[in-house]
Amino acid sequence: MSSTAGPVQGEGRRVYARLLRHVMPHWRRFALGLAAMVVLGATEPALAAILKPTFDGSFVDKDVGTVALMAMLLVVLFGVRGLCTYASALAMASVSSQVVMDLRRQMFAKLMELPNEAFDATSSGALVSKITYDASQVTEAATQVITVLVRDTVLVAGLLGVMLYHNWKLTLIGLVAAPLVVLVVKHFTHRLRRVSFELQRLMGLATHVVQETLEGQKVVRSFGAQDHVRGRFASTANRLRQFEVKFASAASIISPIAQLVTACGLAVMLYMAARESAADAMTVGTFASFFAAMGLLFAPLKRLTSVNARLQRGIAAATSVFALVDQPSEPDTGTRTLGRARGEVRFEGVSFRYPGAREPALRGVDLAIDPGERLALVGPSGSGKTTLAHLLSRFYHPQHGRVLVDGIDVSAITLRSLREQIALVSQEVVLFEGSVRENIAYGPLAERGEEALWRAVDAGSAREFIERLPQGIDTQVGENAVRLSGGQRQRLAIARAFLKDAPILILDEATSSLDNRSERAIQQALRELSRGRTTLVIAHRLSSIEDADRIVVMEHGRILDSGTHAELLERSTLYASLYRFQSGRAADDSASAQAR
Ligand code: ADP
Ligand code: MG
C-alpha cells in the first residue's frame, strides 16, 4: 500500500510531524482508539472465516451442534465489534476535537499579537476561514488517515489471508483483476472531478452576479439596466443547469460501470470455482467463505486508495494553520514601564512609509506637544494625520526619527505600559457583543468599579439614553442586538475613554459620522474629556477646533504651519481655504437641517 500513502515529502512531512506532535499529549486515548481499530480490522475476516464451518455444517455434514456454536460466535463477534466501533469512534473524535481546539486557541491568541501590517496584508475573511474551516480540516490528516491506514491494512491482510488459505489460485486471479476495476473507476472519477470543479466555479459566478446586483440594485434601476442584468444571470443559470446534468451523468455512470467490470471478473472466478468444486476440491462452505472475504475486501481497498487525497487535504489545511501560528508577533522590545505619564509627546524627524506603499505617509515631521496641551491636526484627507496617531500608539514603527512620550522613546517602553497612557476615540466606534456595561468597562476597565463606571457615563453625557434602553445599562448591543445611533455609539466610546482616564487622548475624526446637531452636543463631552490631558484632535470640521491651544496644518506628510486659529487664518492659505470651504458647507448643512 506504500504507493497510496507514500508521497508525503519534505515540507509536507515536516508539517505532518508537527501535527502529530499536537496529537502526542493525548496518546493514551489515541492508542485506545487504535487498539479498538485493530480488533475491528481483525474480526471482520473472522466473519468470513466462520461461514465455512457454518455452511459445511448445515449443508454438507448436517451437524447442528457446530452450526449452533457458530451462530453464538456470530453474536459474540458482533458484540465485540459494536463495542470497538463505539470506542474507536469516540476516542478518535475526542482526540481530533482536542487538536482542533488547541489549534484554534493558538491561532486566536496569535491574532491578538499580530502587528498591524499583517492585517493590512490579509483580508479578515481569510483569517476567519483559517480558524473555522482549515482547523477542522486538519483532523483529516491528524486522525482519520491513521485510522484508515491501521484498521484497513489489518483488515485487508486478514481477508487476503482467508482467501489464500481457501484457494490460492483463485486469489491470484482476483489480485490480477482488481487493479483493472480500479483503473476503470479512476478514469471516470477524473472526469467527475473536472465537471464538479466547473460546477463549483459556475456556482460562484452565479452567486457573484446575484450579490453584485443586490448591492448595486439602485444603480441597476436608475440606469435601466434590468434587461442587461437579467440576461447575464439567465445565461449563467443556463450554463449551471447544463453542468448539473453533466455532473449527474458523470456521477451516475461510475457505479454501473464499476459493477459491470467487477461482474466480469467475478464471472471468471465463479467459473473457475465451479470447476474446482466439480473436481471436489472446494466445498460449499469454502466457496461461501472465499467470496464473502472477497466481497468484504472492496470497501477497505477503496478507502486505502483514497487515503493519500485526504492526507494531502489535511496537510494543506495544517500548512495554512501553522503559517498563521508562525507569523512573527508585534515586536515588544521595550522594557520600561511608565506608571502614569505626564503626557509630553514629541515627534523628532519622523518619516514613515507603509509597507508596500509607494509614497511615504510622513516626511520628517517635528512636533512637540506639552503635557495637557490641546493640539489640533488639520489637513486634507491622506495628509498623514491618522498615521501620526498610529505611530504614537506604536501600531507601526517609523523608518526614520523617533517618537517620545515623557522624553522616552516609545520603542523603549513596553507596549502594555505605552498603550495604557493613550485613549483613542475614533470615527468608527466598535461595539462588541455584550451589554452596554461591558462595552464601556471594556477588558481590564471592568475592574474600575460601579461608581467610576457611572461617573464616566455621566461625563460622556450618556446616562440619559442608557437609562431609556430596555434593560438599561445591561441591554445587549453589538451584532443582532439593539441598534444605537451614531451619536449614542459615540457617547459610549467617550464614556469608555473617560473610564480609562489616560493622560494622552487621541480624537481621530471622532464626530465626523454625526450630523451637525449631535456633533455640537458631543463636542461638549469631548471638551470635558480632554481637560487635563494631552489631546491630539484630528478634526474634519474646523469649527470644532477653533479654540484649540495650537492648530497644526499638514499636507503630503509634512507640517506646513502651526499656530492659533486667528494666526493661521491670516497666515496659511491652505488653512484659510479649508476654513472658507467648510464654513460655506456648514451654512448649507444647517440650512438643509432646517428644511428637514
Ligand atoms: P489622514 O488621516 O490624514 O487622512 P492617513 O494618515 O490615514 O491620512 O494616510 C496617509 C497616507 O498613508 C495616505 O496616502 C494613505 O493612502 C496611506 N495609508 C494609510 N493607511 C495605510 C495602510 N494601512 N497601508 C498603506 N497605506 C496607507
Ligand atoms: Mg485619517
Coordinates of C-alpha atoms and ligand atoms in Angstrom, one line a residue:
M1 CA 0.0 0.0 0.0
S2 CA 3.1 2.2 0.0
S3 CA 2.1 3.8 -3.3
T4 CA -1.1 5.2 -1.9
A5 CA 0.2 6.7 1.3
G6 CA 3.7 7.4 0.3
P7 CA 4.1 10.8 -1.3
V8 CA 4.4 13.0 1.8
Q9 CA 7.7 14.7 1.1
G10 CA 9.9 17.3 2.6
E11 CA 7.8 20.2 3.7
G12 CA 4.7 18.0 3.9
R13 CA 6.5 15.5 6.1
R14 CA 7.6 18.3 8.5
V15 CA 4.1 19.7 8.7
Y16 CA 2.7 16.2 9.4
A17 CA 5.2 15.5 12.1
R18 CA 4.3 18.8 13.7
L19 CA 0.7 17.9 13.5
L20 CA 1.3 14.6 15.2
R21 CA 3.1 16.4 18.0
H22 CA -0.2 18.0 18.7
V23 CA -1.7 14.6 19.0
M24 CA 1.0 13.3 21.3
P25 CA -0.3 14.8 24.6
H26 CA -3.4 12.7 24.0
W27 CA -1.6 9.5 23.1
R28 CA -3.4 7.3 25.7
R29 CA -6.8 7.9 24.1
F30 CA -5.3 7.7 20.7
A31 CA -3.7 4.3 21.5
L32 CA -7.0 3.1 22.9
G33 CA -8.7 4.1 19.6
L34 CA -6.1 2.4 17.6
A35 CA -6.3 -0.8 19.6
A36 CA -10.1 -0.9 19.1
M37 CA -9.5 -0.4 15.4
V38 CA -7.1 -3.3 15.2
V39 CA -9.7 -5.5 16.8
L40 CA -12.2 -4.2 14.3
G41 CA -9.9 -4.9 11.4
A42 CA -9.1 -8.4 12.7
T43 CA -12.6 -9.6 13.5
E44 CA -14.1 -8.8 10.0
P45 CA -12.1 -11.6 8.3
A46 CA -13.3 -13.9 11.1
L47 CA -16.9 -13.2 9.9
A48 CA -15.9 -14.6 6.5
A49 CA -14.0 -17.4 8.1
I50 CA -16.8 -18.8 10.2
L51 CA -19.0 -19.0 7.1
K52 CA -17.1 -22.2 6.1
P53 CA -17.9 -24.3 9.3
T54 CA -21.5 -22.9 9.2
F55 CA -22.2 -23.8 5.6
D56 CA -20.4 -27.1 5.7
G57 CA -22.0 -27.9 9.0
S58 CA -25.5 -27.3 7.8
F59 CA -25.5 -28.3 4.1
V60 CA -22.8 -31.0 4.0
D61 CA -22.4 -32.6 7.4
K62 CA -25.8 -31.8 8.8
D63 CA -24.0 -31.1 12.1
V64 CA -26.4 -28.9 14.2
G65 CA -24.0 -28.6 17.1
T66 CA -21.3 -26.8 15.0
V67 CA -23.9 -24.5 13.4
A68 CA -25.3 -23.5 16.8
L69 CA -21.8 -22.8 18.1
M70 CA -21.1 -20.7 15.0
A71 CA -24.4 -18.8 15.5
M72 CA -23.4 -18.0 19.0
L73 CA -19.9 -17.0 17.9
L74 CA -21.5 -14.7 15.4
V75 CA -23.4 -12.8 18.1
V76 CA -20.3 -12.5 20.3
L77 CA -18.3 -11.3 17.3
F78 CA -20.9 -8.5 16.6
G79 CA -21.0 -7.6 20.3
V80 CA -17.2 -7.2 20.4
R81 CA -17.2 -5.3 17.1
G82 CA -20.0 -3.0 18.3
L83 CA -18.1 -2.1 21.4
C84 CA -14.9 -1.5 19.4
T85 CA -16.7 0.6 16.8
Y86 CA -18.1 2.8 19.5
A87 CA -14.8 3.0 21.5
S88 CA -12.7 3.8 18.5
A89 CA -15.0 6.5 17.1
L90 CA -15.3 8.1 20.5
A91 CA -11.6 8.1 21.2
M92 CA -10.7 9.5 17.8
A93 CA -13.4 12.2 17.9
S94 CA -12.2 13.2 21.3
V95 CA -8.5 13.4 20.2
S96 CA -9.2 15.2 17.0
S97 CA -11.6 17.7 18.5
Q98 CA -9.0 18.4 21.2
V99 CA -6.3 19.0 18.5
V100 CA -8.7 21.3 16.6
M101 CA -9.4 23.3 19.7
D102 CA -5.7 23.6 20.6
L103 CA -5.0 24.9 17.1
R104 CA -8.0 27.3 17.2
R105 CA -6.9 28.7 20.5
Q106 CA -3.3 29.1 19.3
M107 CA -4.5 31.0 16.2
F108 CA -6.8 33.2 18.1
A109 CA -4.1 34.1 20.5
K110 CA -1.9 34.9 17.6
L111 CA -4.5 37.3 16.1
M112 CA -4.1 39.4 19.3
E113 CA -0.4 39.7 18.8
L114 CA 0.0 40.2 15.1
P115 CA 1.5 43.5 14.0
N116 CA -0.8 45.9 12.1
E117 CA 1.0 45.2 8.8
A118 CA -0.4 41.6 8.9
F119 CA -3.9 42.9 9.0
D120 CA -3.2 45.3 6.1
A121 CA -1.9 42.3 4.1
T122 CA -4.6 39.7 4.8
S123 CA -8.3 40.0 4.4
S124 CA -10.3 39.3 7.6
G125 CA -12.3 36.7 5.7
A126 CA -9.2 34.7 5.0
L127 CA -8.2 34.8 8.7
V128 CA -11.7 33.8 9.8
S129 CA -11.8 30.8 7.4
K130 CA -8.4 29.6 8.7
I131 CA -9.8 29.4 12.2
T132 CA -13.1 27.9 11.4
Y133 CA -12.6 25.8 8.3
D134 CA -8.9 25.0 7.9
A135 CA -8.6 24.0 11.6
S136 CA -11.4 21.5 11.2
Q137 CA -9.9 20.0 8.0
V138 CA -6.7 19.2 9.9
T139 CA -8.4 16.2 11.5
E140 CA -8.4 14.5 8.1
A141 CA -4.6 14.2 8.4
A142 CA -4.3 14.1 12.1
T143 CA -6.5 11.1 13.0
Q144 CA -8.6 9.9 10.0
V145 CA -5.7 8.9 7.8
I146 CA -4.1 6.9 10.6
T147 CA -7.5 5.3 11.3
V148 CA -7.8 4.2 7.7
L149 CA -4.2 3.0 7.5
V150 CA -4.2 0.9 10.6
R151 CA -7.7 -0.6 10.5
D152 CA -7.9 -1.2 6.8
T153 CA -4.3 -2.6 6.4
V154 CA -5.1 -5.2 9.2
L155 CA -8.5 -5.9 7.5
V156 CA -7.0 -6.3 4.0
A157 CA -4.3 -8.6 5.3
G158 CA -6.8 -10.7 7.2
L159 CA -9.2 -11.0 4.3
L160 CA -6.4 -11.9 1.9
G161 CA -5.2 -14.5 4.4
V162 CA -8.7 -16.1 4.5
M163 CA -8.8 -16.2 0.7
L164 CA -5.3 -17.6 0.3
Y165 CA -6.0 -20.2 2.9
H166 CA -9.0 -21.4 1.0
N167 CA -7.7 -21.2 -2.6
W168 CA -4.5 -19.5 -3.6
K169 CA -5.1 -19.9 -7.4
L170 CA -8.5 -18.1 -7.3
T171 CA -6.9 -15.4 -5.0
L172 CA -4.2 -14.7 -7.6
I173 CA -6.8 -14.3 -10.3
G174 CA -8.7 -11.9 -8.1
L175 CA -5.5 -9.9 -7.4
V176 CA -4.9 -9.5 -11.1
A177 CA -8.5 -8.5 -11.9
A178 CA -8.8 -5.9 -9.0
P179 CA -6.4 -3.2 -10.4
L180 CA -8.4 -3.4 -13.7
V181 CA -11.5 -2.3 -11.8
V182 CA -9.6 0.5 -10.1
L183 CA -8.2 1.8 -13.4
V184 CA -11.6 2.0 -15.0
V185 CA -13.2 3.7 -12.0
K186 CA -10.3 6.1 -11.8
H187 CA -10.9 7.2 -15.4
F188 CA -14.5 8.1 -14.7
T189 CA -13.8 9.8 -11.3
H190 CA -11.3 12.0 -13.0
R191 CA -14.0 13.2 -15.4
L192 CA -16.3 13.7 -12.5
R193 CA -13.8 15.8 -10.7
R194 CA -13.4 18.1 -13.7
V195 CA -17.1 18.6 -14.1
S196 CA -17.6 19.2 -10.4
F197 CA -14.8 21.8 -10.4
E198 CA -16.5 23.6 -13.3
L199 CA -19.8 23.3 -11.5
Q200 CA -18.3 25.0 -8.4
R201 CA -16.9 27.8 -10.5
L202 CA -20.3 28.4 -12.2
M203 CA -22.0 28.4 -8.8
G204 CA -19.6 31.0 -7.6
L205 CA -20.2 33.1 -10.7
A206 CA -24.0 32.9 -10.3
T207 CA -23.7 33.9 -6.6
H208 CA -21.4 36.8 -7.6
V209 CA -23.9 38.1 -10.2
V210 CA -26.7 38.0 -7.6
Q211 CA -24.7 39.6 -4.9
E212 CA -23.4 42.4 -7.2
T213 CA -27.0 43.1 -8.4
L214 CA -28.3 43.2 -4.9
E215 CA -25.6 45.6 -3.7
G216 CA -26.0 47.8 -6.7
Q217 CA -29.7 47.4 -7.1
K218 CA -30.3 51.2 -7.0
V219 CA -27.7 51.7 -9.7
V220 CA -29.2 48.9 -11.8
R221 CA -32.6 50.5 -11.6
S222 CA -31.6 54.1 -12.1
F223 CA -29.6 53.2 -15.2
G224 CA -32.4 51.0 -16.5
A225 CA -30.0 48.0 -16.8
Q226 CA -32.5 45.4 -15.7
D227 CA -32.6 43.7 -19.1
H228 CA -28.8 43.6 -19.2
V229 CA -28.5 42.1 -15.7
R230 CA -31.3 39.7 -16.3
G231 CA -29.7 38.4 -19.5
R232 CA -26.4 37.9 -17.7
F233 CA -28.0 36.0 -14.9
A234 CA -30.1 33.9 -17.3
S235 CA -27.0 32.7 -19.3
T236 CA -25.1 31.9 -16.2
A237 CA -28.1 30.0 -14.8
N238 CA -28.4 28.1 -18.0
R239 CA -24.7 27.1 -18.0
L240 CA -25.1 26.0 -14.4
R241 CA -28.1 23.8 -15.4
Q242 CA -26.1 22.2 -18.3
F243 CA -23.3 21.3 -15.9
E244 CA -25.6 20.0 -13.3
V245 CA -26.9 17.5 -15.9
K246 CA -23.3 16.7 -16.9
F247 CA -22.4 16.1 -13.3
A248 CA -25.4 13.8 -12.7
S249 CA -24.4 11.9 -15.9
A250 CA -20.7 11.6 -14.8
A251 CA -21.7 10.7 -11.3
S252 CA -24.2 8.0 -12.1
I253 CA -22.2 6.2 -14.7
I254 CA -19.4 5.3 -12.3
S255 CA -21.0 2.7 -10.2
P256 CA -22.8 0.8 -13.1
I257 CA -19.5 0.6 -15.0
A258 CA -17.6 -0.5 -11.9
Q259 CA -20.2 -3.1 -11.2
L260 CA -20.1 -4.4 -14.7
V261 CA -16.3 -4.7 -14.7
T262 CA -16.5 -6.4 -11.3
A263 CA -19.2 -8.8 -12.5
C264 CA -17.0 -9.8 -15.5
G265 CA -14.1 -10.6 -13.1
L266 CA -16.5 -12.4 -10.8
A267 CA -17.9 -14.5 -13.6
V268 CA -14.5 -15.7 -14.5
M269 CA -13.8 -16.6 -10.9
L270 CA -17.1 -18.3 -10.4
Y271 CA -16.5 -20.4 -13.4
M272 CA -13.1 -21.4 -12.1
A273 CA -14.5 -22.1 -8.7
A274 CA -17.3 -24.3 -10.2
R275 CA -14.7 -26.3 -12.0
E276 CA -12.8 -26.8 -8.7
S277 CA -15.9 -27.9 -6.8
A278 CA -16.8 -30.3 -9.7
A279 CA -13.4 -31.9 -9.1
D280 CA -14.4 -32.0 -5.4
A281 CA -11.6 -29.6 -4.5
M282 CA -14.0 -27.0 -3.0
T283 CA -16.8 -27.4 -0.5
V284 CA -19.9 -25.1 -0.4
G285 CA -18.5 -23.6 2.8
T286 CA -15.1 -22.8 1.3
F287 CA -16.9 -21.3 -1.6
A288 CA -19.1 -19.0 0.6
S289 CA -16.3 -18.1 2.8
F290 CA -14.0 -17.3 -0.1
F291 CA -16.4 -15.0 -1.9
A292 CA -17.5 -13.3 1.3
A293 CA -13.9 -12.4 2.1
M294 CA -13.5 -11.1 -1.4
G295 CA -16.7 -9.0 -1.2
L296 CA -15.5 -7.5 2.1
L297 CA -12.2 -6.6 0.5
F298 CA -13.7 -3.8 -1.7
A299 CA -14.5 -1.2 0.9
P300 CA -11.2 -1.1 2.7
L301 CA -9.3 -1.2 -0.6
K302 CA -11.3 1.8 -1.7
R303 CA -10.5 3.7 1.5
L304 CA -6.9 2.9 1.2
T305 CA -6.6 4.2 -2.3
S306 CA -8.2 7.5 -1.3
V307 CA -6.1 7.9 1.8
N308 CA -3.5 10.0 0.0
A309 CA -6.0 12.6 -1.1
R310 CA -7.2 13.0 2.4
L311 CA -3.7 13.2 3.7
Q312 CA -2.9 15.9 1.2
R313 CA -6.0 17.9 2.1
G314 CA -5.2 17.6 5.8
I315 CA -1.6 18.7 5.2
A316 CA -2.7 21.6 3.1
A317 CA -5.0 22.7 5.9
A318 CA -2.3 22.2 8.5
T319 CA 0.2 24.2 6.5
S320 CA -2.3 27.1 6.4
V321 CA -2.9 26.9 10.1
F322 CA 0.8 26.8 11.0
A323 CA 1.5 29.6 8.7
L324 CA -0.7 31.8 10.8
V325 CA 0.7 30.5 14.1
D326 CA 4.2 31.1 13.0
Q327 CA 3.8 34.7 11.9
P328 CA 6.0 36.9 14.0
S329 CA 4.2 38.8 16.8
E330 CA 4.2 42.5 17.2
P331 CA 7.7 43.3 18.4
D332 CA 7.6 44.3 22.0
T333 CA 11.2 45.1 22.7
G334 CA 10.6 47.9 25.3
T335 CA 11.5 47.2 28.9
R336 CA 10.4 50.4 30.6
T337 CA 7.1 51.0 32.2
L338 CA 5.7 54.5 32.8
G339 CA 3.3 54.5 35.7
R340 CA 1.2 57.5 34.8
A341 CA 2.9 59.6 32.1
R342 CA 2.9 63.4 32.4
G343 CA 1.8 63.4 28.8
E344 CA 4.6 65.1 26.9
V345 CA 4.7 63.9 23.3
R346 CA 7.5 64.6 20.8
F347 CA 7.9 63.6 17.2
E348 CA 11.6 64.1 16.1
G349 CA 12.3 64.0 12.4
V350 CA 9.8 61.2 11.9
S351 CA 9.5 59.7 8.4
F352 CA 7.3 56.7 7.7
R353 CA 6.2 54.7 4.7
Y354 CA 3.5 51.9 5.0
P355 CA 4.8 48.5 3.9
G356 CA 4.2 48.2 0.2
A357 CA 3.2 51.9 -0.3
R358 CA 5.0 53.9 -3.0
E359 CA 4.8 57.3 -1.3
P360 CA 5.8 57.9 2.3
A361 CA 2.9 58.9 4.6
L362 CA 5.1 61.1 6.8
R363 CA 8.2 63.1 5.7
G364 CA 10.4 64.4 8.5
V365 CA 7.8 65.5 11.0
D366 CA 8.9 67.5 14.0
L367 CA 6.3 68.2 16.6
A368 CA 6.4 68.7 20.4
I369 CA 3.2 68.7 22.4
D370 CA 3.2 69.9 26.0
P371 CA 1.5 68.0 28.8
G372 CA -2.1 69.0 28.9
E373 CA -2.0 70.8 25.6
R374 CA -4.9 70.5 23.3
L375 CA -3.4 70.3 19.8
A376 CA -5.4 70.0 16.6
L377 CA -4.2 68.4 13.4
V378 CA -5.9 69.6 10.2
G379 CA -5.2 68.9 6.6
P380 CA -6.7 67.3 3.5
S381 CA -7.5 63.6 3.7
G382 CA -4.4 61.5 3.2
S383 CA -2.1 64.1 4.6
G384 CA -0.9 61.7 7.4
K385 CA -2.9 62.8 10.4
T386 CA -4.1 59.3 11.4
T387 CA -0.6 57.9 10.7
L388 CA 0.9 60.2 13.3
A389 CA -1.6 58.8 15.9
H390 CA -0.7 55.2 14.7
L391 CA 3.0 55.9 15.4
L392 CA 2.3 57.3 18.8
S393 CA 0.4 54.1 19.8
R394 CA 3.2 52.1 18.1
F395 CA 0.9 50.3 15.8
Y396 CA 3.7 51.0 13.3
H397 CA 7.4 52.0 13.6
P398 CA 8.9 55.0 11.8
Q399 CA 11.7 54.2 9.4
H400 CA 13.5 57.4 10.5
G401 CA 13.3 59.6 13.6
R402 CA 11.8 59.0 17.0
V403 CA 8.6 59.3 18.8
L404 CA 8.9 60.1 22.5
V405 CA 6.5 60.1 25.5
D406 CA 7.8 62.0 28.5
G407 CA 11.1 62.1 26.8
I408 CA 11.4 58.3 26.4
D409 CA 11.5 56.7 23.0
V410 CA 8.2 54.8 22.7
S411 CA 10.1 51.7 21.4
A412 CA 11.8 51.5 24.8
I413 CA 8.5 51.3 26.7
T414 CA 6.6 48.1 26.9
L415 CA 3.6 48.0 24.6
R416 CA 1.2 47.5 27.5
S417 CA 2.5 50.4 29.5
L418 CA 2.6 52.7 26.4
R419 CA -1.0 51.9 25.4
E420 CA -2.2 52.4 29.0
Q421 CA -1.2 56.0 28.6
I422 CA -3.4 56.5 25.5
A423 CA -7.1 56.6 25.0
L424 CA -8.4 56.7 21.4
V425 CA -11.8 57.8 20.2
S426 CA -12.3 57.5 16.5
Q427 CA -15.0 57.8 13.9
E428 CA -15.5 54.0 13.8
V429 CA -17.0 53.1 17.2
V430 CA -16.6 49.4 17.5
L431 CA -19.1 47.8 19.8
F432 CA -18.5 44.2 20.9
E433 CA -21.1 41.5 21.5
G434 CA -22.2 42.1 25.1
S435 CA -24.0 44.6 27.3
V436 CA -23.6 48.4 27.3
R437 CA -21.9 48.0 30.6
E438 CA -19.3 45.5 29.2
N439 CA -18.7 47.8 26.3
I440 CA -17.9 50.8 28.4
A441 CA -16.0 48.9 31.1
Y442 CA -14.1 47.0 28.4
G443 CA -11.5 44.5 29.2
P444 CA -9.3 45.5 32.2
L445 CA -11.6 48.5 32.7
A446 CA -14.1 46.2 34.3
E447 CA -12.1 46.4 37.5
R448 CA -12.7 50.1 37.9
G449 CA -15.9 49.5 39.8
E450 CA -19.5 50.7 39.7
E451 CA -19.0 54.2 40.9
A452 CA -16.3 55.0 38.4
L453 CA -18.4 53.5 35.7
W454 CA -21.4 55.8 36.3
R455 CA -19.1 58.8 36.7
A456 CA -17.7 58.0 33.2
V457 CA -21.3 57.6 31.9
D458 CA -22.3 61.0 33.2
A459 CA -19.1 62.6 31.9
G460 CA -19.8 61.2 28.5
S461 CA -23.4 62.5 28.8
A462 CA -24.6 59.0 28.1
R463 CA -26.8 58.4 31.2
E464 CA -30.0 59.8 29.7
F465 CA -30.1 57.5 26.7
I466 CA -28.7 54.5 28.6
E467 CA -31.5 54.7 31.2
R468 CA -34.1 54.7 28.4
L469 CA -32.8 51.4 26.9
P470 CA -34.9 48.3 27.5
Q471 CA -32.6 46.8 30.1
G472 CA -30.8 50.0 31.0
I473 CA -27.0 49.5 31.1
D474 CA -27.4 45.8 30.8
T475 CA -29.0 46.0 27.4
Q476 CA -27.2 43.8 24.9
V477 CA -25.5 45.7 22.0
G478 CA -23.4 44.7 19.1
E479 CA -24.3 42.3 16.3
N480 CA -28.0 41.3 16.2
A481 CA -29.0 43.4 19.2
V482 CA -30.3 46.9 20.0
R483 CA -29.2 49.3 17.3
L484 CA -27.7 52.5 18.6
S485 CA -27.5 55.7 16.6
G486 CA -24.1 57.2 15.6
G487 CA -24.3 59.7 18.4
Q488 CA -25.2 57.1 21.0
R489 CA -22.3 54.9 20.0
Q490 CA -20.0 57.9 20.1
R491 CA -21.1 58.7 23.7
L492 CA -20.3 55.1 24.7
A493 CA -16.9 55.5 23.2
I494 CA -16.4 58.8 25.1
A495 CA -17.5 57.2 28.4
R496 CA -15.1 54.3 27.7
A497 CA -12.3 56.8 27.3
F498 CA -13.3 58.7 30.5
L499 CA -13.2 55.4 32.4
K500 CA -9.8 54.6 31.0
D501 CA -8.6 58.0 32.3
A502 CA -5.4 58.0 30.3
P503 CA -3.0 61.0 30.3
I504 CA -2.9 61.2 26.5
L505 CA -6.1 61.4 24.4
I506 CA -6.4 61.0 20.6
L507 CA -9.7 62.0 18.9
D508 CA -9.4 60.9 15.3
E509 CA -12.4 62.5 13.5
A510 CA -14.4 61.3 16.4
T511 CA -17.5 63.2 15.4
S512 CA -17.3 63.0 11.6
S513 CA -20.1 60.4 11.2
L514 CA -22.5 62.7 13.1
D515 CA -24.8 65.4 11.9
N516 CA -24.2 68.9 13.0
R517 CA -26.6 68.9 15.9
S518 CA -25.4 65.7 17.5
E519 CA -21.9 66.8 16.9
R520 CA -22.4 70.0 18.8
A521 CA -23.9 68.0 21.7
I522 CA -20.9 65.6 21.8
Q523 CA -18.3 68.4 21.4
Q524 CA -19.1 69.4 24.9
A525 CA -18.5 65.9 26.3
L526 CA -15.2 65.7 24.3
R527 CA -14.0 69.0 25.6
E528 CA -14.7 67.8 29.1
L529 CA -12.8 64.6 28.3
S530 CA -9.7 66.4 27.1
R531 CA -9.4 68.6 30.2
G532 CA -6.1 68.0 31.9
R533 CA -4.9 65.5 29.2
T534 CA -2.6 65.9 26.3
T535 CA -5.0 65.9 23.5
L536 CA -4.5 65.2 19.8
V537 CA -7.6 66.3 18.0
I538 CA -7.8 65.2 14.4
A539 CA -10.7 67.3 13.0
H540 CA -12.6 67.2 9.8
R541 CA -14.7 70.2 10.8
L542 CA -12.5 73.1 11.6
S543 CA -15.3 74.8 13.5
S544 CA -14.8 72.3 16.3
I545 CA -11.1 73.1 16.9
E546 CA -11.1 76.9 16.7
D547 CA -10.4 77.1 20.4
A548 CA -7.5 74.5 20.4
D549 CA -4.3 75.7 22.1
R550 CA -2.5 75.1 18.8
I551 CA -3.5 74.0 15.3
V552 CA -1.1 72.2 13.1
V553 CA -1.7 72.2 9.3
M554 CA -0.5 69.1 7.4
E555 CA -0.2 68.2 3.8
H556 CA 1.5 65.3 2.0
G557 CA 3.0 64.0 5.2
R558 CA 4.6 67.4 6.1
I559 CA 3.8 70.0 8.7
L560 CA 3.1 73.2 6.7
D561 CA 2.3 75.6 9.5
S562 CA 1.1 75.9 13.1
G563 CA -0.5 78.5 15.3
T564 CA -3.8 79.6 16.7
H565 CA -6.9 79.8 14.7
A566 CA -6.6 83.5 14.2
E567 CA -2.9 83.4 13.3
L568 CA -3.4 80.6 10.7
L569 CA -6.4 82.3 9.2
E570 CA -4.2 85.2 8.5
R571 CA -1.0 83.3 7.5
S572 CA -1.9 79.9 6.0
T573 CA -3.6 79.9 2.6
L574 CA -4.3 76.2 2.9
Y575 CA -6.0 76.7 6.3
A576 CA -7.9 79.7 5.2
S577 CA -9.2 77.9 2.1
L578 CA -10.1 74.8 4.1
Y579 CA -11.9 77.1 6.6
R580 CA -13.7 79.1 4.0
F581 CA -14.8 76.0 2.1
Q582 CA -16.1 74.4 5.3
S583 CA -17.9 77.4 6.7
G584 CA -19.7 77.6 3.3
R585 CA -20.7 74.0 3.7
A586 CA -21.7 74.3 7.3
A587 CA -24.1 77.0 6.3
D588 CA -25.5 74.6 3.7
D589 CA -25.8 71.9 6.4
S590 CA -27.7 74.0 8.8
A591 CA -30.0 75.3 6.0
S592 CA -30.8 71.7 5.0
A593 CA -31.3 70.7 8.6
Q594 CA -33.8 73.5 9.0
A595 CA -35.5 72.4 5.8
R596 CA -35.9 68.9 7.3
Ligands
ADP1 P1 -5.3 61.2 7.0 O1 -5.6 60.6 8.3 O2 -4.6 62.5 7.1 O3 -6.5 61.2 6.1 P2 -3.6 58.9 6.8 O4 -2.6 59.1 7.8 O5 -4.7 57.9 7.0 O6 -4.2 60.3 6.3 O7 -2.9 58.4 5.5 C1 -1.7 58.9 5.0 C2 -1.3 58.2 3.7 O8 -0.9 56.8 4.0 C3 -2.4 58.1 2.6 O9 -1.7 58.3 1.4 C4 -2.9 56.7 2.8 O10 -3.3 56.3 1.5 C5 -1.7 55.9 3.2 N1 -2.1 54.8 4.1 C6 -2.9 54.9 5.2 N2 -3.1 53.7 5.8 C7 -2.4 52.8 5.1 C8 -2.1 51.4 5.1 N3 -2.6 50.7 6.1 N4 -1.4 50.9 4.2 C9 -0.8 51.6 3.2 N5 -1.0 52.9 3.1 C10 -1.8 53.6 4.0
MG2 MG -7.4 59.8 9.0

